[in-house]
XYZ file of C-alpha atoms in Angstrom:
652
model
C 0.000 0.000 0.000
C 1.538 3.224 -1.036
C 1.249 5.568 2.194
C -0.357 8.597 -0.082
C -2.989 6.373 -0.933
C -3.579 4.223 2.467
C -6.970 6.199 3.440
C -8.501 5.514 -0.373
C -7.448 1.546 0.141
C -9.099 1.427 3.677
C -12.066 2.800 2.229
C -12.329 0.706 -0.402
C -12.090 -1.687 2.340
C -14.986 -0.292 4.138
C -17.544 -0.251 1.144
C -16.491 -3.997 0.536
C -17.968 -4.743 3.883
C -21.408 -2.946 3.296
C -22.180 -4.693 0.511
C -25.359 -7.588 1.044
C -24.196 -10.519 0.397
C -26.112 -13.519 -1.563
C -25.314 -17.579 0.239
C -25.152 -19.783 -2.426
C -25.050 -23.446 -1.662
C -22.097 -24.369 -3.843
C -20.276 -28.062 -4.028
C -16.368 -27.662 -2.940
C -13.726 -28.944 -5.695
C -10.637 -30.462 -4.244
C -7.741 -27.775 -3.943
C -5.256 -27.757 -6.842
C -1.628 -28.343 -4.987
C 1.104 -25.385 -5.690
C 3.335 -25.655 -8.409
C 7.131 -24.410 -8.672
C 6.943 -20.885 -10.181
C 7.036 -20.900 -13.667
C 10.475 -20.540 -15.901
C 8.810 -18.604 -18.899
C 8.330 -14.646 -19.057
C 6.868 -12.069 -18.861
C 5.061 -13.080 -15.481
C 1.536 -11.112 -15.918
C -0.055 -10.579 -12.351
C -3.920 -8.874 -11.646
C -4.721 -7.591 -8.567
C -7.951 -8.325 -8.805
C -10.851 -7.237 -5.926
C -14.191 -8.794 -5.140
C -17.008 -7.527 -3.316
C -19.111 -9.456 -0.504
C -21.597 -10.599 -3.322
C -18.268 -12.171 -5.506
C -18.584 -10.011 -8.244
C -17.531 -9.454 -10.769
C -17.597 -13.496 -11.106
C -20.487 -13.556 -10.072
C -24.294 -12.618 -11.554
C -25.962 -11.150 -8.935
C -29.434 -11.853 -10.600
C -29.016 -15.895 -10.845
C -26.001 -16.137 -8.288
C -24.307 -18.295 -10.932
C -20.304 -17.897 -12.348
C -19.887 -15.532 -15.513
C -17.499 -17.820 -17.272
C -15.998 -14.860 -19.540
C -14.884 -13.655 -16.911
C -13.912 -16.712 -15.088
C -11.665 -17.137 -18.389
C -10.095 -13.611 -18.050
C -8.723 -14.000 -14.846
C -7.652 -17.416 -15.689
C -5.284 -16.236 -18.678
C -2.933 -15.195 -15.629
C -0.099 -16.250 -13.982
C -1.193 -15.382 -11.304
C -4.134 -13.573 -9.255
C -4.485 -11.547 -5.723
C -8.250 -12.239 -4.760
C -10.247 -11.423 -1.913
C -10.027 -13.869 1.251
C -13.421 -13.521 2.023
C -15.837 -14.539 0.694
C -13.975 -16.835 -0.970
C -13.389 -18.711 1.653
C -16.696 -18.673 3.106
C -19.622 -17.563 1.010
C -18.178 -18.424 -2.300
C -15.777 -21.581 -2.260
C -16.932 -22.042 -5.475
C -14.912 -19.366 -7.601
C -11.015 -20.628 -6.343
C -11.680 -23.881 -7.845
C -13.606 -22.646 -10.949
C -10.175 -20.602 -11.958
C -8.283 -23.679 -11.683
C -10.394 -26.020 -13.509
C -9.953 -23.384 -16.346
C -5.819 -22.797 -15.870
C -4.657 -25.669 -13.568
C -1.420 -23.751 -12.570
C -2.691 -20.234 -11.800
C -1.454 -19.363 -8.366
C -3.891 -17.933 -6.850
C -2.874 -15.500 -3.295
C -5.602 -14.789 -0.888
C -5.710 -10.999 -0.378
C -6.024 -10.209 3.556
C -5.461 -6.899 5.338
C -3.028 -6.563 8.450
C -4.855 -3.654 10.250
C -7.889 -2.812 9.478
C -11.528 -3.865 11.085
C -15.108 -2.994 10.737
C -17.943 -4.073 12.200
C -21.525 -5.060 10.053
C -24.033 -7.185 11.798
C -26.485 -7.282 8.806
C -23.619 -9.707 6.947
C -25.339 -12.803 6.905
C -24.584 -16.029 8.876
C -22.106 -17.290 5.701
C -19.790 -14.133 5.902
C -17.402 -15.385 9.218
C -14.237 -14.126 8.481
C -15.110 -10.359 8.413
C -16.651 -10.890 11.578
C -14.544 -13.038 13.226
C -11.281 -11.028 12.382
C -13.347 -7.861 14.572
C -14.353 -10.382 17.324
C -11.002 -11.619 17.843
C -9.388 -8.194 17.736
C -12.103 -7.085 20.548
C -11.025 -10.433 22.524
C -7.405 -9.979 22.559
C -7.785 -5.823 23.555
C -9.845 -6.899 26.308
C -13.025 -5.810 24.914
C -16.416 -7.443 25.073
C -16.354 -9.081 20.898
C -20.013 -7.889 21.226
C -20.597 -7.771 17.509
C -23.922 -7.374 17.159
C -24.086 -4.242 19.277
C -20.456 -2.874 17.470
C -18.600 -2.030 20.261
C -15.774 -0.613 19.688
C -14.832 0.766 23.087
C -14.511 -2.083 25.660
C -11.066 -2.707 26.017
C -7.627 -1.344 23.509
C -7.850 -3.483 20.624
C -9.017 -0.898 18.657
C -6.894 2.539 17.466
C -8.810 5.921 18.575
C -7.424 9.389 18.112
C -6.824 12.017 20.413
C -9.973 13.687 19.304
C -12.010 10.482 20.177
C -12.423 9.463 16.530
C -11.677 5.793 15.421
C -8.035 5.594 13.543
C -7.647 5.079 9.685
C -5.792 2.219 10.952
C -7.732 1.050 13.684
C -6.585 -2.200 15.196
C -3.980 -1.650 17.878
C -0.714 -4.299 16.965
C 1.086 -2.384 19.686
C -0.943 -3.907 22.065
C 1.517 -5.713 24.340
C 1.698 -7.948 27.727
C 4.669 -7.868 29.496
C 5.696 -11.329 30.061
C 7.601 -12.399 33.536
C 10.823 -12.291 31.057
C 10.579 -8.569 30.795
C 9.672 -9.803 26.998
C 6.580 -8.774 25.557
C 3.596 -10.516 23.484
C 1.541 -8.901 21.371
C -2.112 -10.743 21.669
C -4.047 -8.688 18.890
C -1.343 -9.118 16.721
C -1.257 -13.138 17.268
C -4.914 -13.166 17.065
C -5.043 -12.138 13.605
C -2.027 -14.233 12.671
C -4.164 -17.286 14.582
C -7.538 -16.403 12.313
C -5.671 -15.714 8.928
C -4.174 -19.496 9.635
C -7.319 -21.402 10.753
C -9.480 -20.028 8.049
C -7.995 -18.632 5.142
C -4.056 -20.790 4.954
C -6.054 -23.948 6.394
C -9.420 -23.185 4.320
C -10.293 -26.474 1.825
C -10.032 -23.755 -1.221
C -6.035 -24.413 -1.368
C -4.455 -21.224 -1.775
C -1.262 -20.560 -3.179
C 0.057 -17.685 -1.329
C -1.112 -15.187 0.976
C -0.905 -11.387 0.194
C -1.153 -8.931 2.779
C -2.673 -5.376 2.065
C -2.377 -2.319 4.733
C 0.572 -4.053 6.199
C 2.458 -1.490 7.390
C 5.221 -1.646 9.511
C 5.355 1.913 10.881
C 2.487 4.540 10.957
C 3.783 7.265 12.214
C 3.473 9.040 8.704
C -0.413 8.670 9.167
C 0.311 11.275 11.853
C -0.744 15.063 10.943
C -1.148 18.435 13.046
C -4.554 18.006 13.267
C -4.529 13.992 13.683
C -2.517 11.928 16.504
C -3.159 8.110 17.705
C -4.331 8.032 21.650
C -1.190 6.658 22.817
C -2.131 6.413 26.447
C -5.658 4.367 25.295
C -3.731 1.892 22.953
C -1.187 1.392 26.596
C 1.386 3.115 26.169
C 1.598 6.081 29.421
C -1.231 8.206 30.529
C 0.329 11.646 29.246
C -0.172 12.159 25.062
C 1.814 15.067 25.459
C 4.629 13.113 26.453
C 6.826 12.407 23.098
C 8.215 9.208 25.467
C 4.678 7.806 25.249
C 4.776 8.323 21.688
C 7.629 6.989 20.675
C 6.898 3.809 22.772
C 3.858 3.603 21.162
C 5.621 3.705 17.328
C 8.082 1.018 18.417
C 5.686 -1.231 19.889
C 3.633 -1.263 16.922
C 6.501 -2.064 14.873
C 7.101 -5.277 17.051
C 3.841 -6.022 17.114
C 3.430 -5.632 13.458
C 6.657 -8.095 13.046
C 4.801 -10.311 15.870
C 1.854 -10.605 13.085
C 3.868 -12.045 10.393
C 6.345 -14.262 13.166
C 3.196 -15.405 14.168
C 1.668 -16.597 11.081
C 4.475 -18.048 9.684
C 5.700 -19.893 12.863
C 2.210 -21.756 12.493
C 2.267 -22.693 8.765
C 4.195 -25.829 8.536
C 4.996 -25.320 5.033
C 8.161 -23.771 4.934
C 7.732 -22.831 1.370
C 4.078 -20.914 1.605
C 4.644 -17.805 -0.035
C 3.301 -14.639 2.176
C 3.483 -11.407 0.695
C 3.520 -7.578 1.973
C 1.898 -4.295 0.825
C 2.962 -1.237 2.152
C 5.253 1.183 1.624
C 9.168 -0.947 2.018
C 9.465 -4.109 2.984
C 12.149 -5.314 4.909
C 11.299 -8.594 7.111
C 13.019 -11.019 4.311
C 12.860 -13.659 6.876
C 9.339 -13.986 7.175
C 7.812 -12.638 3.898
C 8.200 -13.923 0.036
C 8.193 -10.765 -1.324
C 6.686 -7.123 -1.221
C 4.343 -5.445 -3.578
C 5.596 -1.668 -4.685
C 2.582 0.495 -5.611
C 2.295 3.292 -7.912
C 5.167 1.657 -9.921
C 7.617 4.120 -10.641
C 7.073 6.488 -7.881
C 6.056 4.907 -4.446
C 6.852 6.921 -1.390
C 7.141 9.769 -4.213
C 10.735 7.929 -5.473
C 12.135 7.309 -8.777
C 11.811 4.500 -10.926
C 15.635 4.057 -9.613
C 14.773 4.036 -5.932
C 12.048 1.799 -6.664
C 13.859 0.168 -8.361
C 17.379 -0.595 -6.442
C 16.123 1.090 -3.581
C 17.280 4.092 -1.165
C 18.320 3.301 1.372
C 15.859 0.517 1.797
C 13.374 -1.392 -0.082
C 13.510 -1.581 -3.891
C 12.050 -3.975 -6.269
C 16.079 -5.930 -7.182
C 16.895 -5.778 -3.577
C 13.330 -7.869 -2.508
C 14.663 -10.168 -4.644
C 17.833 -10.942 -3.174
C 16.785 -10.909 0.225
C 12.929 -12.193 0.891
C 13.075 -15.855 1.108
C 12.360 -17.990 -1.270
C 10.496 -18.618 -3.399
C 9.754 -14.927 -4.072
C 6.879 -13.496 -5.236
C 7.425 -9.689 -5.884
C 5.342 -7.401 -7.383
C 5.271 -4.241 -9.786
C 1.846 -2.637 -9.610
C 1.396 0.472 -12.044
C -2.582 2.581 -12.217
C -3.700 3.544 -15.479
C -4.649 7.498 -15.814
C -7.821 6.954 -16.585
C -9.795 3.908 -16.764
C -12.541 4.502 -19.575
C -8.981 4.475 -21.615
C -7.120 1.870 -21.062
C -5.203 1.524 -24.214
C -4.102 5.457 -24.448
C -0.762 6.171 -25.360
C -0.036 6.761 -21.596
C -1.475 3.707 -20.296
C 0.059 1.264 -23.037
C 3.459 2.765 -21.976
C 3.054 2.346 -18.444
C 1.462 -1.195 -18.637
C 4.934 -1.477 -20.818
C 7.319 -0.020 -18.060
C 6.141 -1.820 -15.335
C 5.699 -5.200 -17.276
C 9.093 -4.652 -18.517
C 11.014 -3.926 -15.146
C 9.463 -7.072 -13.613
C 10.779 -8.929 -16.124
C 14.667 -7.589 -15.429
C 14.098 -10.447 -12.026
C 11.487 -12.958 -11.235
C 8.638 -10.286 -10.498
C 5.100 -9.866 -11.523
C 4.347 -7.010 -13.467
C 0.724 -5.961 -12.708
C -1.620 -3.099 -14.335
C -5.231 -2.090 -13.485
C -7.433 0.510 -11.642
C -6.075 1.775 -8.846
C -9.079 1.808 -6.962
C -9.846 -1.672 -7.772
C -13.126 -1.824 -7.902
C -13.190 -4.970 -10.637
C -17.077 -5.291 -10.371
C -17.241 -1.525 -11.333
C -14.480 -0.686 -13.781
C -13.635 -3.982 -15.164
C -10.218 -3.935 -15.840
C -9.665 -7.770 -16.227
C -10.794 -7.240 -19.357
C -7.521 -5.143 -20.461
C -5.095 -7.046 -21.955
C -1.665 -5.655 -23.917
C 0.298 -6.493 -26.432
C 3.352 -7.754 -24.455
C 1.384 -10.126 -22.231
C 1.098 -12.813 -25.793
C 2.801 -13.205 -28.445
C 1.969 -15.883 -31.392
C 5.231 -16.914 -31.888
C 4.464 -18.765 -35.529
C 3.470 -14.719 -36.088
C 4.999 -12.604 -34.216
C 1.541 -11.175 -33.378
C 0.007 -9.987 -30.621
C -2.711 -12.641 -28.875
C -5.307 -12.740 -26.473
C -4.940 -16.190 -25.912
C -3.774 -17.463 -22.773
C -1.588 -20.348 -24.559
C 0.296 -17.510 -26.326
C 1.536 -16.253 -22.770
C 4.783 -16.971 -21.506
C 5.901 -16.223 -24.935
C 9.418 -14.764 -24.244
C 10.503 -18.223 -22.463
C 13.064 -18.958 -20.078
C 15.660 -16.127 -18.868
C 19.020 -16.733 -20.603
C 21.032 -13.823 -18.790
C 20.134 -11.741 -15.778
C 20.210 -7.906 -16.548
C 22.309 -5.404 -17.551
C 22.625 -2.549 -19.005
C 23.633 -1.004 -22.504
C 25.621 1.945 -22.300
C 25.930 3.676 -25.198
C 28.307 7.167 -26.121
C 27.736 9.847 -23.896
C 26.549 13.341 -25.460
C 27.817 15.424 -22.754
C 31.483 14.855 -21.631
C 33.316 12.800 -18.651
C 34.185 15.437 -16.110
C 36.527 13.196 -14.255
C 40.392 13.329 -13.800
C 42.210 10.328 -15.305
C 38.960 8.139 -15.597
C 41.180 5.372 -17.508
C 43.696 4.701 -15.472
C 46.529 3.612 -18.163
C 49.293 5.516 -17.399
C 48.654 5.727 -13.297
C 46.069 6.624 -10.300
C 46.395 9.806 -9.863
C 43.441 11.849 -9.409
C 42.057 8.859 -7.386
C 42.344 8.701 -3.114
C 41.299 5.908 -1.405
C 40.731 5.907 2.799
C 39.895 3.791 4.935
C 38.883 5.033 8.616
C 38.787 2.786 11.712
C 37.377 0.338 11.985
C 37.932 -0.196 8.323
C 40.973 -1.263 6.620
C 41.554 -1.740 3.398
C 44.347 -0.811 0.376
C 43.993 0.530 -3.629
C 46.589 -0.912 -6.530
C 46.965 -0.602 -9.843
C 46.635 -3.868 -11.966
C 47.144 -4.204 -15.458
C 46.020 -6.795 -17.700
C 42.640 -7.560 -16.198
C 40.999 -4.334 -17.251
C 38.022 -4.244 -19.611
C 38.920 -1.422 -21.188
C 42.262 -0.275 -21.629
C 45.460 -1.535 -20.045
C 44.793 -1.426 -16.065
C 42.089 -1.032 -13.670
C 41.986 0.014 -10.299
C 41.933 -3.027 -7.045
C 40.627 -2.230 -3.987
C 41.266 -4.648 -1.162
C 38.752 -4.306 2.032
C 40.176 -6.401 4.765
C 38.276 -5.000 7.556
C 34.506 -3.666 7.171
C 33.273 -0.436 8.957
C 29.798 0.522 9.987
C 29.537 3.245 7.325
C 29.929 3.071 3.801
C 32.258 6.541 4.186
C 34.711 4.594 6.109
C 36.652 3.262 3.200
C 35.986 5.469 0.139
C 37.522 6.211 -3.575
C 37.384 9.728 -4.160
C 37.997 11.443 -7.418
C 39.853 14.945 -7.312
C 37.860 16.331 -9.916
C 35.321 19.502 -8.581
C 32.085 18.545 -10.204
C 29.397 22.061 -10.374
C 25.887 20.654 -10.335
C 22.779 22.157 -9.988
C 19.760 20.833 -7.962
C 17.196 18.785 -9.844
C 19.469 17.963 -13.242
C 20.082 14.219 -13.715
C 23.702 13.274 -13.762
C 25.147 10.086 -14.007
C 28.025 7.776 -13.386
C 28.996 5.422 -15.758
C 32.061 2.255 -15.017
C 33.189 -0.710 -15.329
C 33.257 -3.105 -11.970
C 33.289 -5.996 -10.695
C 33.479 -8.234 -7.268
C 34.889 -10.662 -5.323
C 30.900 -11.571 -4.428
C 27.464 -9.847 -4.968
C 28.097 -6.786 -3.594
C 25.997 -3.318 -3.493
C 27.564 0.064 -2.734
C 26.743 3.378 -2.692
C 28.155 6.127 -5.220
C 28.104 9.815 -3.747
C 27.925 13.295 -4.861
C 29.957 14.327 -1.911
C 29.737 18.223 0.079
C 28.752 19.160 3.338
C 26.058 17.759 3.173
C 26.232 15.082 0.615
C 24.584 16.570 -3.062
C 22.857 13.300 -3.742
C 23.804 8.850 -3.713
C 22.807 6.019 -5.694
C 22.988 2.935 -4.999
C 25.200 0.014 -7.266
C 24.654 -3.993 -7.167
C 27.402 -5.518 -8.669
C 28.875 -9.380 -8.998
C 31.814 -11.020 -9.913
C 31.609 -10.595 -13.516
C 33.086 -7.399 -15.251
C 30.397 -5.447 -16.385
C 29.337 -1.645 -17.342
C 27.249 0.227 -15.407
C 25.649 3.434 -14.685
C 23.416 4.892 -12.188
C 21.549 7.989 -11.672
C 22.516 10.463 -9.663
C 19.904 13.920 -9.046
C 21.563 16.605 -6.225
C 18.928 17.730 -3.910
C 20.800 21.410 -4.300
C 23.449 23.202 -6.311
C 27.165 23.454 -5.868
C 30.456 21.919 -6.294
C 30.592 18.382 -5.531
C 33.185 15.665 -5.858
C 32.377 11.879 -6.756
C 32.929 9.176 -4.139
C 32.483 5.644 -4.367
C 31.671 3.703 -0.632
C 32.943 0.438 0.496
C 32.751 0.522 4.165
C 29.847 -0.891 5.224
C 29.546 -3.951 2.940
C 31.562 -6.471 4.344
C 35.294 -7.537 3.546
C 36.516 -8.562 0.237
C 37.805 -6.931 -3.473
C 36.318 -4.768 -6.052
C 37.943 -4.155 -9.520
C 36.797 -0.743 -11.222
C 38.073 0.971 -14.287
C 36.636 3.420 -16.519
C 35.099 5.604 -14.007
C 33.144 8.638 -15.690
C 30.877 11.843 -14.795
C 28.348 13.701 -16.639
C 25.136 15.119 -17.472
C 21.910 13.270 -18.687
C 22.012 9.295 -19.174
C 22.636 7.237 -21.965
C 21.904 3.777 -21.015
C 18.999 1.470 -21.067
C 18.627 -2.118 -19.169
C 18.377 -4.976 -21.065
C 17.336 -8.850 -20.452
C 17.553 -11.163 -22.650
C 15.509 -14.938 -23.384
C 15.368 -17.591 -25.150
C 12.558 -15.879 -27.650
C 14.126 -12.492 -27.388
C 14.929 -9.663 -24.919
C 13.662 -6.778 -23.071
C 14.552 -2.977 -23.230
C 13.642 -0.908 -20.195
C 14.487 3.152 -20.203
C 13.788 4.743 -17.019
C 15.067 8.273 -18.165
C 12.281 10.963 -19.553
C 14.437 11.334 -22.449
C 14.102 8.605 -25.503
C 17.070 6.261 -26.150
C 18.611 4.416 -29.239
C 20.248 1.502 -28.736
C 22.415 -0.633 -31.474
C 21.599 -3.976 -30.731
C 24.339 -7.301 -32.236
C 21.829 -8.294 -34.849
C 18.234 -7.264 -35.596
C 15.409 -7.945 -33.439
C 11.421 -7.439 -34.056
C 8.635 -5.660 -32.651
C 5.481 -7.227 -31.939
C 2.720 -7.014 -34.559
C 0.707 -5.337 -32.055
C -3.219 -4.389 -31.915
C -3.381 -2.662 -28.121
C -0.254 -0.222 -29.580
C 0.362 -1.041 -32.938
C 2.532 2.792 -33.517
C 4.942 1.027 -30.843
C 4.297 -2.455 -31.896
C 4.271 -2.031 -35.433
C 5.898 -5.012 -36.373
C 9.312 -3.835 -37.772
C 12.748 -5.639 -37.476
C 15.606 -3.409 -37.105
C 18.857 -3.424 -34.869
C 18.881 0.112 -34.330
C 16.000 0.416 -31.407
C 14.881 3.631 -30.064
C 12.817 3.287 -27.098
C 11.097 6.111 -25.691
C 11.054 8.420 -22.181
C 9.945 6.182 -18.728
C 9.192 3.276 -21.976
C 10.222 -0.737 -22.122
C 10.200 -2.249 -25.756
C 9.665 -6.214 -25.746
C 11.404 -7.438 -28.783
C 11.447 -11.037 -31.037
C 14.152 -13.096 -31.606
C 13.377 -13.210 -35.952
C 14.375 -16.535 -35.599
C 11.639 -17.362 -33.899
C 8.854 -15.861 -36.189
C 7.554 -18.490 -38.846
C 4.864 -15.917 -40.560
C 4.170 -12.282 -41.103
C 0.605 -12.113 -41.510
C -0.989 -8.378 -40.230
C -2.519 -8.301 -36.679
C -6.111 -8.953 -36.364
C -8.356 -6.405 -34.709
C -8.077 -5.989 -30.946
C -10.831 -9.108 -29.601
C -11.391 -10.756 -26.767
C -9.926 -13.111 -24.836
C -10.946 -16.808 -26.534
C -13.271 -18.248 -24.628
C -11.607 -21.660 -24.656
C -8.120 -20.911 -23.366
C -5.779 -23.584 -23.226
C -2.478 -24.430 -20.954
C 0.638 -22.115 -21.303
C 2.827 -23.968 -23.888
């Protein structure tokens, strides 16, 4: 959940839990087991909503399935769907899906902290209800539902003003234990409930997916709006910042106590269970993190999304949740009564396409999510199937997958820079000079000059870290060169590098205080690189490059440049062709080692026009999916834009 848009997702919340809802007496289908994640890309995602009723699968007239749009959700990899009713009211949809696409993974969508209270829900609707009762219980409140009461007991959140919270289920509740430890019983409630009825529920999910997850809340916080702190236990004095901050860092543990909980009871080691909100960072316990607003959650950049800064980031969640990982890129279209505009096509594009440089789900729909109202499983792109006997786009679900297996991991395509290297002695050839390295206690480490290794030229520079510090300042390589920026202009730095093991540091526009940082993953192959660096102010700036905080070991750099603007794209490549992703605003030509084709498209056929060329442009915040020729058996023109066929069959 991005934090800008946290009070539009609980409402959404709320109006789901109005809504009547019709029992249907429905016959359960045995659960379809998990499958290992599939090999083949791209990995298409829908975050898909249901109301109390089950709509939009379901006809609210007869209270039958709609099986087009049973078969829409089904052309997925995989689908985030409502918990409830699902698993109560309407066991019959989860199996419906998978008698159409016996391998869609299917994640029940729950929320972390957020309750409401509706006795008219009839007798089939439990978990709602039971999710406010056992909140209630474990505050020490009465779990009168029928009468709503919310104010026996701190389970729930209230204001200072008396108002109930946005958020308004109290994880920092907390018992001290004769340890001095604490437990957290609201938090393990909900952790008990989501286990009994939603991972133990005879509908088989495949992962669970937590919405309004958030580990801290403080940012909820305005002038006019602060949490009771002394009614949710924490001191009798609001005024009292102690209280306050006790309060933050209890409901930090007792948000971590949640997901401990939950996964300490799941005896499946390999269950996936998924976050939403704002950065993830409890790898040990979670699969994987959803980022919202995909390029600019937590009003980032598609880099800090991306790498992250200082924390989360979509290639970080990847390395560090455990596995198997399940992350997510979820972009809104601007405007839903368009969903095939020239802005939406490219965003569906961007976000598709940066997924696809890991083992991510792109995902692209309504923000509000409201499927019963704006039907955006209906939307389907060019770049989610190809016809690989045509190189045309297809709406058919056995056409997805169509790039295949990953053949590299990704990198990026740097090509000549239009604006010049402001760096002293960037090649290193003749010496080092220009370049400092220091180390500062605790860390220790030494810089040499090797030649004969380098990737460009005739040496490179070593750097040997043989004790780590606890900041990445305290062993640094510093260029001489005074570098004028000005506040808001992109700049970036381009090198070669490489590693003794996977290793990320961080690359600073140094002053007092630092102009800007990026952040750099790099492994033990030589590669290029180049990251983005935009100063928060203007001045005169040097470049530093930080080792201090990463652990011992040796890096090997060469090449080492400055300047304005950016002039790379990332790439991945597969077994049916490769991917093109360009962050920057500005559009980017690549010269690729042999021609490649566009898709014959029909969403965006002026993108996907079909054309095979080796010189690609691909335009501002854009990703271009491109065949392999080879591949591509006819050339007959696209048909119109259709539907999706009504009798999919299996992923090839």
């Amino acid at each position: 959940m991005n934090q800008r848009h946290a009070s539009v997702r609980v409402q959404i919340l709320f109006l789901f839990a109005t809504l009547c809802v019709a029992l249907l007496a429905v016959p359960l289908m045995p659960a379809a087991p998990a499958c290992a994640q599939d090999e083949s890309y791209p990995r298409l995602g829908i975050y898909g909503s249901t109301d109390s009723v089950g709509q939009p699968f379901v006809d609210i007239s007869s209270g039958g399935l709609i099986p087009e749009v049973l078969q829409k959700y089904a052309a997925y990899d995989l689908a985030i769907l409502n918990a409830s009713p699902l698993t109560d009211a309407r066991r019959d949809i989860v199996p419906a899906l998978r008698a159409i696409n016996p391998v869609l993974k299917i994640f029940a969508y729950v929320v972390g902290h957020v309750a409401w209270c509706n006795p008219s829900y009839p007798a089939g609707i439990t978990y709602y209800r039971d999710y406010w009762r056992r909140v209630s219980l474990a505050g020490g409140g009465s779990g009168d539902y029928a009468a709503c009461d919310w104010s026996s007991g701190n389970g729930f959140l209230w204001t200072q003003s008396g108002a109930p919270a946005t958020s308004n289920v109290n994880l920092a509740k907390r018992i001290q234990n004769p340890d001095s430890t604490y437990s957290y019983p609201v938090a393990e409630a909900i952790a008990d409930l989501i286990y009994e009825q939603v991972y133990s529920s005879p509908v088989g999910w495949n992962g669970i997916f937590f919405d309004v997850m958030c580990e801290d809340i403080s940012w909820q916080e305005t002038s006019g709006m602060r949490y009771d702190y002394a009614r949710a236990g924490y001191g009798a004095n609001n005024a009292d910042p102690v209280n306050r901050t006790a309060f933050f860092q209890g409901w930090t543990a007792g948000q971590h106590a949640l997901g401990a909980r939950l996964r300490s009871r799941i005896p499946n080691a390999s269950f996936p269970i998924v976050g939403n909100c704002a950065l993830g960072t409890q790898y040990s316990t979670y699969n994987g993190w959803m980022s919202e607003n995909f390029p600019y959650q937590n009003g980032g950049t598609w880099e800090t999304n991306i790498f992250g800064m200082p924390a989360g980031g979509y290639l970080n969640y990847e390395q560090n949740f455990r596995a198997p990982r399940y992350n997510f890129l979820f972009s809104a279209a601007v405007g839903a009564n368009i969903p095939y505009s020239t802005t939406n096509t490219r965003k569906a594009r961007l976000g598709l396409g940066s997924a696809a440089l890991a083992t991510g789900f792109g995902v692209f729909g309504d923000s509000a999510a409201y499927a019963w109202d704006v039907p955006y499983y209906n939307w389907w792109y060019d770049e989610y199937a190809v016809d690989l006997e045509t190189g045309r786009a297809s709406r058919q679900r056995r056409h997805t997958g169509w790039l295949g297996r990953a053949t590299s991991t990704y990198y990026q395509m740097v090509s000549p820079p239009s604006d010049p290297n402001r760096l002293i002695n960037s090649t290193l050839d003749s010496d080092t000079s220009g370049w400092t390295f220091r180390a500062w206690s605790p860390a220790a480490g030494s810089m040499l000059r090797e030649e004969g290794a380098a990737p460009q030229g005739s040496a490179n520079i070593r750097l040997e870290i043989t004790q780590a510090g606890t900041s990445g300042w305290h062993a640094a390589l510093s260029n001489s060169a005074l570098l004028n920026v000005s506040s808001g202009v992109v700049y970036s730095a381009t090198l070669w590098a490489k590693a003794s093991s996977p290793r990320t540091i961080g690359i600073v526009l140094g002053g007092s205080p630092d102009f800007g940082s990026a952040l750099l993953t790099m492994d033990t192959t030589w590669r290029r690189y180049q990251v983005v660096i935009t100063p928060s102010r203007s001045g005169q700036a040097t470049l530093r490059l930080e080792f201090g905080n990463i652990g011992t070991g040796s890096f090997q750099l060469d090449d080492i440049q400055f300047a304005q603007g950016v002039n790379s794209v990332y790439r991945r490549d597969f077994q049916n062709g490769i991917v093109l992703v360009n962050p920057d605003v500005s559009a980017k030509t690549v010269v690729l080692e042999h021609p490649y084709t566009k898709i014959l498209g029909t969403a965006d056929s002026t993108v996907n026009d079909g054309s095979t060329n080796n010189a690609i442009t691909v335009a501002g915040a854009d990703a271009l999916f491109l065949i392999e020729p080879s591949a591509i058996h006819d050339r007959t023109p696209p048909a119109a834009p259709g539907e999706l066929a009504a009798a999919a069959t299996s992923k090839k």
